[in-house]
Amino acid sequence: MGAIVDKLFISDEAVEVIRNKYHDCLVRNITPTNQLTQVYRVVITDENIAEDTYHDFLVNNMIATYSVSFTTRLVKDDKFRDRMKIRILTSLNELERKRME
């Protein structure tokens, strides 16, 4: 069985976004008491889960940079980093094109 375990520094609203996509995921608030920033551990167990699909979901919902798994992969995986650069540039070009219309 495949699984993704991630730690995210996100809001309660972002937790709901994740739960709406991955209904059977386990989400646990691991924030020490009296902290302003909320830290969550998310565990997604699914035979068919792919890390790329999960990271794309985080990017699409603008929460990728709050993910330890995503940011670690950006640093350690050259192919992934290059793919994300291309994706960002493509998105920026698309936004610019729409702005110019």
Coordinates of C-alpha atoms in Angstrom, one line a residue:
M1 CA 0.0 0.0 0.0
G2 CA 1.3 3.5 -0.9
A3 CA 1.3 6.3 1.7
I4 CA 2.3 9.9 1.9
V5 CA 3.3 11.4 5.3
D6 CA 3.7 15.1 5.3
K7 CA 4.0 18.0 7.8
L8 CA 2.4 21.2 6.8
F9 CA 2.3 24.7 8.4
I10 CA -1.2 25.6 7.3
S11 CA -4.6 27.1 8.4
D12 CA -7.7 25.1 9.4
E13 CA -9.1 26.1 6.0
A14 CA -6.2 24.5 4.1
V15 CA -6.7 21.3 6.2
E16 CA -10.3 21.2 4.9
V17 CA -9.1 21.5 1.4
I18 CA -6.9 18.5 1.9
R19 CA -9.6 16.5 3.6
N20 CA -12.0 17.3 0.8
K21 CA -9.6 15.8 -1.7
Y22 CA -8.3 12.9 0.4
H23 CA -11.4 11.9 2.3
D24 CA -9.7 9.0 4.2
C25 CA -6.6 10.9 5.2
L26 CA -5.5 11.2 8.8
V27 CA -4.8 14.8 10.0
R28 CA -3.4 15.6 13.4
N29 CA -2.5 18.9 14.8
I30 CA 1.0 18.6 16.2
T31 CA 1.4 22.2 17.2
P32 CA 2.8 22.8 20.7
T33 CA 0.3 24.7 22.8
N34 CA 0.2 28.5 22.6
Q35 CA 1.8 28.7 19.1
L36 CA 0.5 31.1 16.5
T37 CA 1.5 28.8 13.5
Q38 CA -0.4 25.6 13.3
V39 CA 1.5 22.5 12.3
Y40 CA -0.3 19.4 11.0
R41 CA 0.8 15.9 10.2
V42 CA -1.1 14.5 7.2
V43 CA -1.1 10.8 6.4
I44 CA -2.7 9.7 3.1
T45 CA -2.8 5.9 2.6
D46 CA -3.9 4.8 -0.9
E47 CA -2.5 2.1 -3.2
N48 CA -2.7 4.5 -6.1
I49 CA -1.3 7.7 -4.5
A50 CA 1.7 9.2 -6.3
E51 CA 3.9 11.8 -4.7
D52 CA 3.8 13.9 -7.9
T53 CA 0.0 13.9 -7.9
Y54 CA -0.1 15.0 -4.2
H55 CA 2.5 17.8 -4.9
D56 CA 0.5 19.0 -7.9
F57 CA -2.6 19.2 -5.7
L58 CA -0.7 21.3 -3.2
V59 CA 0.6 23.6 -5.9
N60 CA -2.9 23.9 -7.5
N61 CA -4.3 24.9 -4.1
M62 CA -1.4 27.3 -3.3
I63 CA -0.3 25.4 -0.2
A64 CA 2.8 23.7 -1.5
T65 CA 5.4 26.0 0.0
Y66 CA 3.9 25.2 3.5
S67 CA 4.7 21.5 3.0
V68 CA 7.9 20.0 4.4
S69 CA 7.7 17.1 1.8
F70 CA 7.4 19.6 -1.1
T71 CA 10.1 21.9 0.0
T72 CA 12.5 19.1 0.8
R73 CA 11.9 17.6 -2.6
L74 CA 12.6 21.0 -4.3
V75 CA 16.0 21.0 -2.7
K76 CA 17.0 17.4 -3.3
D77 CA 15.4 16.4 -6.6
D78 CA 16.7 18.3 -9.6
K79 CA 14.2 16.9 -12.1
F80 CA 11.3 17.9 -9.7
R81 CA 12.7 21.4 -9.2
D82 CA 13.1 21.8 -13.0
R83 CA 9.5 20.6 -13.5
M84 CA 8.2 23.1 -10.9
K85 CA 10.2 25.9 -12.5
I86 CA 8.6 25.2 -15.9
R87 CA 5.2 24.9 -14.3
I88 CA 5.6 28.3 -12.6
L89 CA 6.9 30.0 -15.8
T90 CA 4.0 28.5 -17.8
S91 CA 1.5 29.8 -15.2
L92 CA 3.0 33.2 -15.1
N93 CA 3.0 33.4 -18.9
E94 CA -0.7 32.3 -18.9
L95 CA -1.6 35.0 -16.4
E96 CA 0.3 37.6 -18.4
R97 CA -1.5 36.5 -21.6
K98 CA -4.9 36.8 -19.9
R99 CA -4.0 40.2 -18.5
M100 CA -3.1 41.5 -22.0
E101 CA -6.4 40.4 -23.5

